[in-house]
mmCIF file of C-alpha atoms in Angstrom:
data_model
loop_
_atom_site.group_PDB
_atom_site.id
_atom_site.type_symbol
_atom_site.label_atom_id
_atom_site.label_comp_id
_atom_site.label_asym_id
_atom_site.label_seq_id
_atom_site.Cartn_x
_atom_site.Cartn_y
_atom_site.Cartn_z
ATOM 1 C CA UNK T 347 -0.088 0.149 0.142
ATOM 2 C CA UNK T 348 3.185 2.475 -1.113
ATOM 3 C CA UNK T 349 0.524 4.801 -3.165
ATOM 4 C CA UNK T 350 -1.770 6.899 -0.849
ATOM 5 C CA UNK T 351 -3.946 7.210 -3.566
ATOM 6 C CA UNK T 352 -4.494 4.363 -4.905
ATOM 7 C CA UNK T 353 -7.857 2.929 -3.242
ATOM 8 C CA UNK T 354 -7.115 -0.794 -5.491
ATOM 9 C CA UNK T 355 -4.452 -1.563 -3.898
ATOM 10 C CA UNK T 356 -5.031 0.338 -0.554
ATOM 11 C CA UNK T 357 -7.977 -2.352 0.291
ATOM 12 C CA UNK T 358 -9.075 -3.834 3.851
ATOM 13 C CA UNK T 359 -10.939 -6.906 4.285
ATOM 14 C CA UNK T 360 -12.401 -7.226 7.390
ATOM 15 C CA UNK T 361 -14.077 -10.050 9.415
ATOM 16 C CA UNK T 362 -14.517 -10.476 13.290
ATOM 17 C CA UNK T 363 -16.980 -12.517 15.442
ATOM 18 C CA UNK T 364 -16.711 -10.258 18.186
ATOM 19 C CA UNK T 365 -18.815 -6.639 16.487
ATOM 20 C CA UNK T 366 -16.394 -4.535 19.545
ATOM 21 C CA UNK T 367 -13.000 -5.923 18.186
ATOM 22 C CA UNK T 368 -14.069 -4.618 14.779
ATOM 23 C CA UNK T 369 -14.109 -1.337 15.818
ATOM 24 C CA UNK T 370 -10.688 -1.859 17.752
ATOM 25 C CA UNK T 371 -9.169 -3.429 14.885
ATOM 26 C CA UNK T 372 -10.213 -0.420 12.465
ATOM 27 C CA UNK T 373 -8.977 2.318 14.550
ATOM 28 C CA UNK T 374 -5.569 0.345 15.593
ATOM 29 C CA UNK T 375 -2.589 3.017 13.260
ATOM 30 C CA UNK T 376 -0.496 -0.067 12.689
ATOM 31 C CA UNK T 377 -3.637 -1.844 11.116
ATOM 32 C CA UNK T 378 -6.034 0.916 9.290
ATOM 33 C CA UNK T 379 -3.734 3.928 7.566
ATOM 34 C CA UNK T 380 -6.576 6.997 7.800
ATOM 35 C CA UNK T 381 -4.195 9.244 5.683
ATOM 36 C CA UNK T 382 -4.535 7.203 2.166
ATOM 37 C CA UNK T 383 -7.634 6.813 -0.289
ATOM 38 C CA UNK T 384 -8.306 2.932 0.708
ATOM 39 C CA UNK T 385 -11.517 0.549 0.766
ATOM 40 C CA UNK T 386 -12.761 -1.538 3.506
ATOM 41 C CA UNK T 387 -15.146 -4.848 2.274
ATOM 42 C CA UNK T 388 -17.026 -6.696 4.427
ATOM 43 C CA UNK T 389 -20.119 -8.923 4.693
ATOM 44 C CA UNK T 390 -20.859 -7.981 8.167
ATOM 45 C CA UNK T 391 -23.858 -5.237 9.332
ATOM 46 C CA UNK T 392 -21.557 -4.255 12.560
ATOM 47 C CA UNK T 393 -19.297 -2.969 9.905
ATOM 48 C CA UNK T 394 -21.630 0.265 9.034
ATOM 49 C CA UNK T 395 -22.010 1.675 11.945
ATOM 50 C CA UNK T 396 -18.488 0.915 13.111
ATOM 51 C CA UNK T 397 -17.192 2.736 10.096
ATOM 52 C CA UNK T 398 -19.615 5.920 10.332
ATOM 53 C CA UNK T 399 -18.417 6.098 13.761
ATOM 54 C CA UNK T 400 -14.641 6.045 12.429
ATOM 55 C CA UNK T 401 -15.810 8.523 9.887
ATOM 56 C CA UNK T 402 -16.810 11.338 12.475
ATOM 57 C CA UNK T 403 -13.589 11.030 14.108
ATOM 58 C CA UNK T 404 -11.062 11.458 11.461
ATOM 59 C CA UNK T 405 -12.604 13.379 9.011
ATOM 60 C CA UNK T 406 -13.097 12.841 4.898
ATOM 61 C CA UNK T 407 -15.836 11.604 3.385
ATOM 62 C CA UNK T 408 -17.033 8.261 2.625
ATOM 63 C CA UNK T 409 -19.049 6.480 -0.337
ATOM 64 C CA UNK T 410 -21.280 2.792 0.324
ATOM 65 C CA UNK T 411 -21.727 0.100 -2.034
ATOM 66 C CA UNK T 412 -24.363 -2.400 -1.451
ATOM 67 C CA UNK T 413 -24.414 -5.320 -3.368
ATOM 68 C CA UNK T 414 -25.818 -8.658 -3.012
ATOM 69 C CA UNK T 415 -23.448 -11.783 -1.718
ATOM 70 C CA UNK T 416 -23.837 -15.159 -3.405
ATOM 71 C CA UNK T 417 -21.889 -17.792 -2.417
ATOM 72 C CA UNK T 418 -21.425 -21.740 -3.827
ATOM 73 C CA UNK T 419 -21.512 -24.130 -1.005
ATOM 74 C CA UNK T 420 -21.355 -27.528 -3.190
ATOM 75 C CA UNK T 421 -18.617 -28.497 -4.785
ATOM 76 C CA UNK T 422 -18.236 -28.820 -8.652
ATOM 77 C CA UNK T 423 -17.457 -32.224 -10.202
ATOM 78 C CA UNK T 424 -16.167 -33.300 -13.258
ATOM 79 C CA UNK T 425 -19.351 -34.285 -14.354
ATOM 80 C CA UNK T 426 -20.287 -30.570 -14.860
ATOM 81 C CA UNK T 427 -17.608 -29.486 -16.435
ATOM 82 C CA UNK T 428 -17.396 -31.852 -19.107
ATOM 83 C CA UNK T 429 -21.565 -31.120 -19.346
ATOM 84 C CA UNK T 430 -20.326 -27.651 -20.062
ATOM 85 C CA UNK T 431 -17.651 -28.974 -23.231
ATOM 86 C CA UNK T 432 -20.587 -30.962 -24.807
ATOM 87 C CA UNK T 433 -23.269 -27.596 -24.572
ATOM 88 C CA UNK T 434 -24.254 -26.475 -28.149
ATOM 89 C CA UNK T 435 -22.944 -22.869 -28.872
ATOM 90 C CA UNK T 436 -23.826 -20.680 -32.196
ATOM 91 C CA UNK T 437 -20.715 -19.813 -31.953
ATOM 92 C CA UNK T 438 -18.710 -22.484 -32.614
ATOM 93 C CA UNK T 439 -15.871 -23.858 -30.394
ATOM 94 C CA UNK T 440 -14.684 -22.285 -27.957
ATOM 95 C CA UNK T 441 -11.021 -21.893 -26.437
ATOM 96 C CA UNK T 442 -10.728 -20.967 -22.884
ATOM 97 C CA UNK T 443 -7.401 -19.835 -21.296
ATOM 98 C CA UNK T 444 -6.353 -16.826 -18.905
ATOM 99 C CA UNK T 445 -6.191 -13.870 -19.765
ATOM 100 C CA UNK T 446 -3.059 -11.512 -20.853
ATOM 101 C CA UNK T 447 -1.338 -8.858 -19.128
ATOM 102 C CA UNK T 448 -2.033 -6.711 -22.067
ATOM 103 C CA UNK T 449 -5.895 -7.519 -22.052
ATOM 104 C CA UNK T 450 -6.134 -5.639 -18.784
ATOM 105 C CA UNK T 451 -7.478 -2.266 -20.432
ATOM 106 C CA UNK T 452 -9.754 -4.598 -22.136
ATOM 107 C CA UNK T 453 -11.195 -5.599 -19.121
ATOM 108 C CA UNK T 454 -10.862 -2.096 -17.199
ATOM 109 C CA UNK T 455 -13.180 -0.781 -19.811
ATOM 110 C CA UNK T 456 -16.136 -2.967 -18.578
ATOM 111 C CA UNK T 457 -15.641 -2.919 -14.924
ATOM 112 C CA UNK T 458 -18.618 -0.897 -12.650
ATOM 113 C CA UNK T 459 -15.304 0.076 -10.871
ATOM 114 C CA UNK T 460 -12.796 0.334 -13.386
ATOM 115 C CA UNK T 461 -12.420 2.384 -15.854
ATOM 116 C CA UNK T 462 -8.983 4.970 -14.844
ATOM 117 C CA UNK T 463 -5.306 4.318 -14.889
ATOM 118 C CA UNK T 464 -5.164 2.716 -11.192
ATOM 119 C CA UNK T 465 -7.700 0.162 -12.160
ATOM 120 C CA UNK T 466 -5.845 -0.610 -15.153
ATOM 121 C CA UNK T 467 -3.457 -1.113 -13.462
ATOM 122 C CA UNK T 468 -4.623 -3.377 -10.749
ATOM 123 C CA UNK T 469 -6.315 -5.585 -13.079
ATOM 124 C CA UNK T 470 -3.040 -6.344 -14.543
ATOM 125 C CA UNK T 471 -1.522 -7.256 -11.205
ATOM 126 C CA UNK T 472 -4.587 -9.849 -10.795
ATOM 127 C CA UNK T 473 -4.114 -11.002 -14.217
ATOM 128 C CA UNK T 474 -0.237 -11.145 -13.233
ATOM 129 C CA UNK T 475 -0.853 -13.151 -9.989
ATOM 130 C CA UNK T 476 -4.172 -14.657 -9.641
ATOM 131 C CA UNK T 477 -6.969 -16.999 -11.307
ATOM 132 C CA UNK T 478 -8.190 -15.619 -14.568
ATOM 133 C CA UNK T 479 -10.684 -17.333 -17.142
ATOM 134 C CA UNK T 480 -11.723 -16.207 -21.058
ATOM 135 C CA UNK T 481 -13.156 -17.808 -23.595
ATOM 136 C CA UNK T 482 -12.215 -16.912 -27.348
ATOM 137 C CA UNK T 483 -13.469 -17.650 -30.546
ATOM 138 C CA UNK T 484 -10.565 -19.422 -33.049
ATOM 139 C CA UNK T 485 -9.636 -16.161 -35.684
ATOM 140 C CA UNK T 486 -11.270 -13.655 -33.239
ATOM 141 C CA UNK T 487 -8.080 -11.053 -31.489
ATOM 142 C CA UNK T 488 -9.808 -10.607 -28.142
ATOM 143 C CA UNK T 489 -11.447 -12.691 -25.992
ATOM 144 C CA UNK T 490 -15.336 -12.720 -25.708
ATOM 145 C CA UNK T 491 -16.301 -13.214 -22.251
ATOM 146 C CA UNK T 492 -14.045 -13.436 -19.536
ATOM 147 C CA UNK T 493 -13.769 -13.536 -15.425
ATOM 148 C CA UNK T 494 -11.170 -12.580 -12.830
ATOM 149 C CA UNK T 495 -9.865 -13.589 -9.272
ATOM 150 C CA UNK T 496 -8.251 -11.306 -7.382
ATOM 151 C CA UNK T 497 -6.516 -10.946 -3.404
ATOM 152 C CA UNK T 498 -9.346 -11.532 -1.791
ATOM 153 C CA UNK T 499 -10.102 -14.615 -3.676
ATOM 154 C CA UNK T 500 -13.781 -13.479 -4.808
ATOM 155 C CA UNK T 501 -14.823 -13.947 -8.526
ATOM 156 C CA UNK T 502 -14.980 -10.821 -9.568
ATOM 157 C CA UNK T 503 -14.990 -8.424 -13.498
ATOM 158 C CA UNK T 504 -17.325 -11.389 -15.371
ATOM 159 C CA UNK T 505 -17.621 -9.660 -18.766
ATOM 160 C CA UNK T 506 -19.824 -11.531 -21.723
ATOM 161 C CA UNK T 507 -19.787 -9.218 -25.131
ATOM 162 C CA UNK T 508 -23.147 -8.783 -26.243
ATOM 163 C CA UNK T 509 -23.430 -10.328 -29.233
ATOM 164 C CA UNK T 510 -22.656 -13.787 -27.409
ATOM 165 C CA UNK T 511 -25.106 -13.426 -24.676
ATOM 166 C CA UNK T 512 -27.679 -15.689 -23.695
ATOM 167 C CA UNK T 513 -25.873 -18.745 -24.516
ATOM 168 C CA UNK T 514 -25.048 -19.730 -21.613
ATOM 169 C CA UNK T 515 -20.906 -18.172 -21.823
ATOM 170 C CA UNK T 516 -21.202 -16.519 -18.292
ATOM 171 C CA UNK T 517 -21.979 -19.973 -16.683
ATOM 172 C CA UNK T 518 -19.195 -21.875 -18.922
ATOM 173 C CA UNK T 519 -16.093 -19.037 -18.078
ATOM 174 C CA UNK T 520 -17.875 -18.806 -14.274
ATOM 175 C CA UNK T 521 -17.911 -22.615 -13.486
ATOM 176 C CA UNK T 522 -14.535 -23.343 -14.810
ATOM 177 C CA UNK T 523 -12.790 -20.279 -13.071
ATOM 178 C CA UNK T 524 -14.874 -21.946 -9.911
ATOM 179 C CA UNK T 525 -13.482 -25.054 -10.284
ATOM 180 C CA UNK T 526 -9.505 -23.507 -10.500
ATOM 181 C CA UNK T 527 -10.416 -21.779 -7.579
ATOM 182 C CA UNK T 528 -11.923 -24.918 -5.596
ATOM 183 C CA UNK T 529 -8.845 -26.898 -6.101
ATOM 184 C CA UNK T 530 -6.919 -24.320 -4.655
ATOM 185 C CA UNK T 531 -9.081 -24.926 -1.778
ATOM 186 C CA UNK T 532 -10.764 -20.843 -1.954
ATOM 187 C CA UNK T 533 -14.238 -20.302 -1.095
ATOM 188 C CA UNK T 534 -16.912 -20.095 -3.924
ATOM 189 C CA UNK T 535 -18.397 -16.687 -3.971
ATOM 190 C CA UNK T 536 -19.291 -13.232 -5.670
ATOM 191 C CA UNK T 537 -21.169 -10.245 -5.612
ATOM 192 C CA UNK T 538 -24.094 -8.456 -7.435
ATOM 193 C CA UNK T 539 -25.488 -4.878 -8.420
ATOM 194 C CA UNK T 540 -29.478 -5.581 -6.532
ATOM 195 C CA UNK T 541 -30.466 -4.093 -10.199
ATOM 196 C CA UNK T 542 -28.778 -6.450 -12.151
ATOM 197 C CA UNK T 543 -31.066 -9.357 -12.472
ATOM 198 C CA UNK T 544 -29.414 -10.994 -15.557
ATOM 199 C CA UNK T 545 -26.445 -11.460 -13.346
ATOM 200 C CA UNK T 546 -28.316 -12.403 -10.615
ATOM 201 C CA UNK T 547 -30.231 -15.107 -12.516
ATOM 202 C CA UNK T 548 -26.935 -16.646 -14.387
ATOM 203 C CA UNK T 549 -25.074 -16.770 -11.032
ATOM 204 C CA UNK T 550 -27.845 -18.918 -9.456
ATOM 205 C CA UNK T 551 -27.976 -20.915 -12.660
ATOM 206 C CA UNK T 552 -24.188 -22.356 -11.786
ATOM 207 C CA UNK T 553 -25.546 -22.759 -8.585
ATOM 208 C CA UNK T 554 -24.882 -19.727 -6.583
ATOM 209 C CA UNK T 555 -27.318 -18.902 -3.671
ATOM 210 C CA UNK T 556 -27.704 -15.080 -2.411
ATOM 211 C CA UNK T 557 -26.159 -15.022 1.341
ATOM 212 C CA UNK T 558 -26.487 -11.688 2.165
ATOM 213 C CA UNK T 559 -24.820 -8.197 1.101
ATOM 214 C CA UNK T 560 -21.739 -7.324 0.056
ATOM 215 C CA UNK T 561 -20.378 -3.702 0.858
ATOM 216 C CA UNK T 562 -17.410 -1.339 0.374
ATOM 217 C CA UNK T 563 -16.688 1.652 1.970
ATOM 218 C CA UNK T 564 -14.595 3.996 -0.337
ATOM 219 C CA UNK T 565 -12.382 6.089 1.815
ATOM 220 C CA UNK T 566 -11.341 9.456 1.190
ATOM 221 C CA UNK T 567 -9.013 11.968 3.368
ATOM 222 C CA UNK T 568 -9.754 15.286 3.829
#
């Protein structure tokens, strides 16, 4: 977290079974640097009150995003992945591979939380470090759909080119990436905007179930 202006890298993931310890954790200057831009992500309702109490103490501005949290508890079987390979596509045969770092601008342009230079650098580091997967049509220069994981192991930034939607492409890419994450012992989860009904339906079609709220607090100091 060397760049005080980079909230993408400056991200805290917070969880505690004791709500009181949340306050102590976030007030500890050895834990949170309130002099820089940062994000806090969590899935506990108790965080909201604690964070706003601390905001009144430190000043600055906090923007909150609250989305639907989805998790998949059931394991992904080899039969499930094999069934995806037998899916009939109007677009013909597909190839699946990790994203390349030079495709970070493509992902950045479609990411709701991105669209700037800092987010593009962050996406490039995610591609370099964590599990990603995309679908390619042979002979086409760029992928037609993709999904990435990041430092909390969450699957994010999923996207399908508009002309290839409604062909189960999201489910194909997403399930394959979930299988990769599962093999590495990671929890399988994601979040979706409460207004994005199509993405919510696509998540549930591949075994995700809604379990609560995913929240992100973006802090900018005075």
